[in-house]
Amino acid sequence: MNTAELFGDPDQWPDDDLVAVTGVLGPHLVLAALHEGVFPMPLGRDVPRALRGGTGWWSPVRRGVLPIDRLRVARSLRKTCRRYTTTVDQCFDEVVSCCGDPGRPGGWIDGSIRATYGGLHRDGWAHSVETWDDDGRLVGGLYGVCVGGLFSGESMFHDAEHGRDASKTALMRLVLEMSTVRPALVDVQWLTPHLASLGAVEISRQEYLGRLDELVTASTPSWRPRTMSGAQLLAALER
């Protein structure tokens, strides 16, 4: 597929985060879009009726990214992460389900997203990181798609009762996995205070697109499935 034909010339994109709307979504389309710096998210009800139910394709004017060498682990996080263990790709569907809990404010993960990213996971493109407490509960996690040295993060969650800082701990494990290749970058799409506290920053759309080719053609992380304690995770990050 010639990805240059998907969304056209970025210089002609609107000065807006939303660059296109389609009525289709599928694994191959997601992969091709990521090579253009675009990702999907269903449109909500605050759009014209004719567009409702469609898939929005987004490329933020100000892109949130986490350079893996900028990860910031606060003292309080160093303490809480020791309560947990982390794994990789052990329960992808459950992580997506938790991220898509309809009780979460602003929930956007629907059936088409679940099916599409489940297919990407089965094909080895999408990955999850899980955070577990001492009782064996899944208390946090994240998922996204990895192409070369680019991890496009889709969503993360934590259990409000049992999982303080559990999503941050999952992000720490993700950074460790991505640190095995160069260049590498975690795309968090939009910057939030939660992500900024971990070292995420904003860059322009132009800068992000300019770095894509080098990132997506880099080597791919090995995605080690082994269970790591919080103490092991901290030690590995400090090497």
CSV table of C-alpha atoms in Angstrom, one decimal:
chain,number,residue,atom,x,y,z
A,1,MET,CA,0.0,0.0,0.0
A,2,ASN,CA,1.3,3.5,-0.8
A,3,THR,CA,0.6,5.3,2.4
A,4,ALA,CA,1.2,8.7,0.7
A,5,GLU,CA,-2.3,8.2,-0.9
A,6,LEU,CA,-4.1,7.8,2.4
A,7,PHE,CA,-4.3,11.3,3.9
A,8,GLY,CA,-2.6,13.4,1.2
A,9,ASP,CA,0.0,16.0,1.7
A,10,PRO,CA,0.4,17.0,5.4
A,11,ASP,CA,1.0,20.6,4.2
A,12,GLN,CA,-2.6,20.6,3.1
A,13,TRP,CA,-4.0,19.3,6.3
A,14,PRO,CA,-6.3,21.6,8.3
A,15,ASP,CA,-4.8,23.5,11.2
A,16,ASP,CA,-6.7,21.2,13.5
A,17,ASP,CA,-6.1,17.8,15.2
A,18,LEU,CA,-8.7,16.0,13.1
A,19,VAL,CA,-7.5,15.5,9.6
A,20,ALA,CA,-10.0,13.0,8.1
A,21,VAL,CA,-13.2,11.0,8.8
A,22,THR,CA,-14.0,7.6,7.4
A,23,GLY,CA,-16.7,5.0,7.9
A,24,VAL,CA,-14.2,2.1,8.0
A,25,LEU,CA,-11.5,0.8,10.4
A,26,GLY,CA,-9.2,-2.1,10.2
A,27,PRO,CA,-5.8,-3.4,11.2
A,28,HIS,CA,-4.1,-2.7,7.9
A,29,LEU,CA,-5.5,0.9,7.7
A,30,VAL,CA,-4.3,1.6,11.3
A,31,LEU,CA,-0.8,0.4,10.4
A,32,ALA,CA,-0.7,2.5,7.2
A,33,ALA,CA,-2.0,5.5,9.1
A,34,LEU,CA,0.7,5.3,11.8
A,35,HIS,CA,3.3,5.6,9.1
A,36,GLU,CA,1.8,8.9,8.2
A,37,GLY,CA,1.6,10.1,11.8
A,38,VAL,CA,-2.2,9.6,12.0
A,39,PHE,CA,-4.2,7.5,14.5
A,40,PRO,CA,-7.9,6.6,14.8
A,41,MET,CA,-10.5,7.5,17.4
A,42,PRO,CA,-14.2,7.2,17.1
A,43,LEU,CA,-16.1,10.4,16.9
A,44,GLY,CA,-18.4,11.4,19.7
A,45,ARG,CA,-21.9,12.8,19.7
A,46,ASP,CA,-20.6,16.4,19.6
A,47,VAL,CA,-20.2,16.3,15.8
A,48,PRO,CA,-22.8,16.8,13.0
A,49,ARG,CA,-25.3,14.0,12.8
A,50,ALA,CA,-23.9,12.9,9.4
A,51,LEU,CA,-20.5,12.1,10.9
A,52,ARG,CA,-21.7,10.2,14.0
A,53,GLY,CA,-20.5,6.7,14.1
A,54,GLY,CA,-17.6,7.5,11.9
A,55,THR,CA,-13.9,7.1,12.7
A,56,GLY,CA,-11.9,10.2,13.2
A,57,TRP,CA,-8.3,10.2,12.0
A,58,TRP,CA,-6.1,12.5,14.1
A,59,SER,CA,-2.7,14.1,13.9
A,60,PRO,CA,-2.4,16.6,16.7
A,61,VAL,CA,-1.0,20.0,15.9
A,62,ARG,CA,0.8,19.8,19.2
A,63,ARG,CA,1.8,16.2,19.7
A,64,GLY,CA,2.4,14.6,23.1
A,65,VAL,CA,5.5,12.4,23.2
A,66,LEU,CA,7.7,10.7,25.8
A,67,PRO,CA,11.3,10.5,24.8
A,68,ILE,CA,12.6,7.4,26.5
A,69,ASP,CA,15.6,9.2,28.0
A,70,ARG,CA,13.4,11.8,29.6
A,71,LEU,CA,11.4,9.4,31.8
A,72,ARG,CA,11.0,11.1,35.2
A,73,VAL,CA,10.2,8.9,38.3
A,74,ALA,CA,9.3,10.9,41.3
A,75,ARG,CA,10.1,9.7,44.8
A,76,SER,CA,6.5,8.9,45.6
A,77,LEU,CA,6.3,6.8,42.4
A,78,ARG,CA,9.5,5.0,43.3
A,79,LYS,CA,7.8,4.0,46.5
A,80,THR,CA,4.4,2.9,45.2
A,81,CYS,CA,5.8,1.0,42.2
A,82,ARG,CA,7.6,-1.4,44.6
A,83,ARG,CA,4.1,-2.7,45.5
A,84,TYR,CA,3.5,-4.1,42.0
A,85,THR,CA,4.8,-6.5,39.4
A,86,THR,CA,4.6,-5.9,35.7
A,87,THR,CA,4.2,-8.2,32.7
A,88,VAL,CA,4.0,-7.8,28.9
A,89,ASP,CA,1.4,-9.2,26.6
A,90,GLN,CA,-0.2,-11.5,29.2
A,91,CYS,CA,-3.8,-10.4,29.0
A,92,PHE,CA,-4.1,-7.9,26.1
A,93,ASP,CA,-7.9,-8.2,25.7
A,94,GLU,CA,-8.5,-7.6,29.4
A,95,VAL,CA,-6.3,-4.5,29.4
A,96,VAL,CA,-8.3,-3.1,26.5
A,97,SER,CA,-11.5,-4.0,28.3
A,98,CYS,CA,-10.4,-2.1,31.4
A,99,CYS,CA,-9.3,0.9,29.3
A,100,GLY,CA,-12.7,0.8,27.6
A,101,ASP,CA,-14.8,0.6,30.8
A,102,PRO,CA,-18.0,2.6,30.0
A,103,GLY,CA,-17.9,3.9,33.5
A,104,ARG,CA,-14.8,5.8,32.8
A,105,PRO,CA,-15.3,9.5,31.9
A,106,GLY,CA,-14.7,10.3,28.3
A,107,GLY,CA,-14.6,6.6,27.3
A,108,TRP,CA,-14.2,6.1,23.6
A,109,ILE,CA,-13.1,2.5,23.0
A,110,ASP,CA,-15.9,0.8,21.2
A,111,GLY,CA,-16.4,-2.7,19.5
A,112,SER,CA,-14.6,-1.7,16.3
A,113,ILE,CA,-11.6,-0.5,18.3
A,114,ARG,CA,-11.5,-3.7,20.3
A,115,ALA,CA,-11.7,-5.9,17.2
A,116,THR,CA,-9.1,-3.9,15.2
A,117,TYR,CA,-6.5,-3.8,18.0
A,118,GLY,CA,-7.2,-7.4,18.9
A,119,GLY,CA,-6.3,-8.3,15.4
A,120,LEU,CA,-3.2,-6.2,15.5
A,121,HIS,CA,-2.2,-7.9,18.7
A,122,ARG,CA,-2.7,-11.4,17.2
A,123,ASP,CA,-0.5,-10.3,14.3
A,124,GLY,CA,2.3,-9.1,16.7
A,125,TRP,CA,1.9,-5.3,16.2
A,126,ALA,CA,-0.1,-4.3,19.3
A,127,HIS,CA,1.1,-4.9,22.8
A,128,SER,CA,0.0,-4.5,26.4
A,129,VAL,CA,1.8,-3.9,29.6
A,130,GLU,CA,0.0,-5.1,32.8
A,131,THR,CA,0.5,-4.1,36.4
A,132,TRP,CA,-0.4,-6.5,39.2
A,133,ASP,CA,-0.7,-6.1,42.9
A,134,ASP,CA,0.3,-8.6,45.6
A,135,ASP,CA,-3.1,-10.3,45.5
A,136,GLY,CA,-2.7,-11.1,41.8
A,137,ARG,CA,-5.2,-8.4,40.7
A,138,LEU,CA,-4.8,-6.6,37.4
A,139,VAL,CA,-4.7,-3.0,38.8
A,140,GLY,CA,-3.3,-1.1,35.8
A,141,GLY,CA,-2.0,-1.3,32.3
A,142,LEU,CA,-1.7,0.2,28.9
A,143,TYR,CA,-1.8,-0.9,25.3
A,144,GLY,CA,-0.7,0.4,21.9
A,145,VAL,CA,0.9,-0.4,18.6
A,146,CYS,CA,4.7,-0.7,18.0
A,147,VAL,CA,6.2,-0.1,14.6
A,148,GLY,CA,10.0,-0.2,14.7
A,149,GLY,CA,11.1,2.2,17.4
A,150,LEU,CA,7.7,4.0,17.6
A,151,PHE,CA,5.2,2.9,20.2
A,152,SER,CA,1.8,4.6,19.6
A,153,GLY,CA,0.1,4.5,22.9
A,154,GLU,CA,-3.7,4.1,22.7
A,155,SER,CA,-4.9,4.1,26.3
A,156,MET,CA,-4.0,3.3,29.9
A,157,PHE,CA,-5.9,2.6,33.1
A,158,HIS,CA,-5.6,2.1,36.8
A,159,ASP,CA,-7.9,0.6,39.4
A,160,ALA,CA,-9.0,3.6,41.5
A,161,GLU,CA,-9.2,1.5,44.7
A,162,HIS,CA,-6.3,-0.8,44.5
A,163,GLY,CA,-4.0,0.6,41.8
A,164,ARG,CA,-2.6,4.0,42.8
A,165,ASP,CA,0.2,4.8,40.3
A,166,ALA,CA,-0.4,1.5,38.6
A,167,SER,CA,-0.7,3.0,35.1
A,168,LYS,CA,2.5,5.0,35.7
A,169,THR,CA,4.2,1.8,36.7
A,170,ALA,CA,3.1,0.2,33.4
A,171,LEU,CA,4.5,3.2,31.5
A,172,MET,CA,7.8,2.7,33.3
A,173,ARG,CA,7.9,-0.9,32.1
A,174,LEU,CA,7.0,0.2,28.6
A,175,VAL,CA,9.9,2.7,28.5
A,176,LEU,CA,12.2,-0.2,29.7
A,177,GLU,CA,11.0,-2.3,26.8
A,178,MET,CA,11.4,0.5,24.2
A,179,SER,CA,14.9,1.4,25.6
A,180,THR,CA,16.3,-1.8,23.9
A,181,VAL,CA,16.2,-0.1,20.5
A,182,ARG,CA,17.4,3.2,19.0
A,183,PRO,CA,15.9,5.5,18.0
A,184,ALA,CA,12.8,5.0,20.1
A,185,LEU,CA,9.8,7.2,21.1
A,186,VAL,CA,6.6,6.7,23.0
A,187,ASP,CA,3.8,8.7,21.3
A,188,VAL,CA,1.2,9.6,23.9
A,189,GLN,CA,-0.8,11.7,21.3
A,190,TRP,CA,-2.0,14.5,23.6
A,191,LEU,CA,-0.1,15.8,26.6
A,192,THR,CA,-1.8,15.6,30.0
A,193,PRO,CA,-0.6,16.7,33.5
A,194,HIS,CA,-0.5,13.0,34.4
A,195,LEU,CA,1.9,12.3,31.5
A,196,ALA,CA,3.9,15.5,31.9
A,197,SER,CA,4.7,14.5,35.4
A,198,LEU,CA,6.5,11.5,33.9
A,199,GLY,CA,8.6,13.5,31.4
A,200,ALA,CA,6.3,13.7,28.4
A,201,VAL,CA,6.5,16.9,26.3
A,202,GLU,CA,4.8,18.5,23.3
A,203,ILE,CA,6.4,18.9,19.9
A,204,SER,CA,4.9,20.3,16.7
A,205,ARG,CA,3.2,18.2,14.2
A,206,GLN,CA,5.9,19.1,11.7
A,207,GLU,CA,8.7,17.9,14.0
A,208,TYR,CA,6.8,14.6,14.8
A,209,LEU,CA,6.3,13.9,11.1
A,210,GLY,CA,9.9,14.7,10.4
A,211,ARG,CA,11.1,12.0,12.8
A,212,LEU,CA,8.7,9.2,11.6
A,213,ASP,CA,10.7,7.6,8.9
A,214,GLU,CA,13.7,7.0,11.1
A,215,LEU,CA,11.5,5.7,13.9
A,216,VAL,CA,9.4,3.2,11.9
A,217,THR,CA,12.4,1.7,10.1
A,218,ALA,CA,14.3,1.1,13.4
A,219,SER,CA,14.7,-2.3,15.0
A,220,THR,CA,11.7,-3.6,16.9
A,221,PRO,CA,11.9,-4.3,20.7
A,222,SER,CA,12.0,-7.9,21.8
A,223,TRP,CA,9.0,-7.5,24.2
A,224,ARG,CA,10.2,-9.6,27.1
A,225,PRO,CA,7.2,-11.3,28.7
A,226,ARG,CA,8.9,-12.1,32.1
A,227,THR,CA,7.3,-10.8,35.3
A,228,MET,CA,9.3,-8.0,36.9
A,229,SER,CA,8.9,-6.8,40.5
A,230,GLY,CA,8.9,-3.1,41.1
A,231,ALA,CA,12.3,-3.2,42.6
A,232,GLN,CA,13.6,-5.1,39.5
A,233,LEU,CA,12.0,-2.5,37.2
A,234,LEU,CA,13.6,0.4,39.0
A,235,ALA,CA,17.0,-1.3,39.0
A,236,ALA,CA,16.7,-2.0,35.2
A,237,LEU,CA,15.7,1.6,34.4
A,238,GLU,CA,18.8,2.9,36.3
A,239,ARG,CA,21.3,0.8,34.4
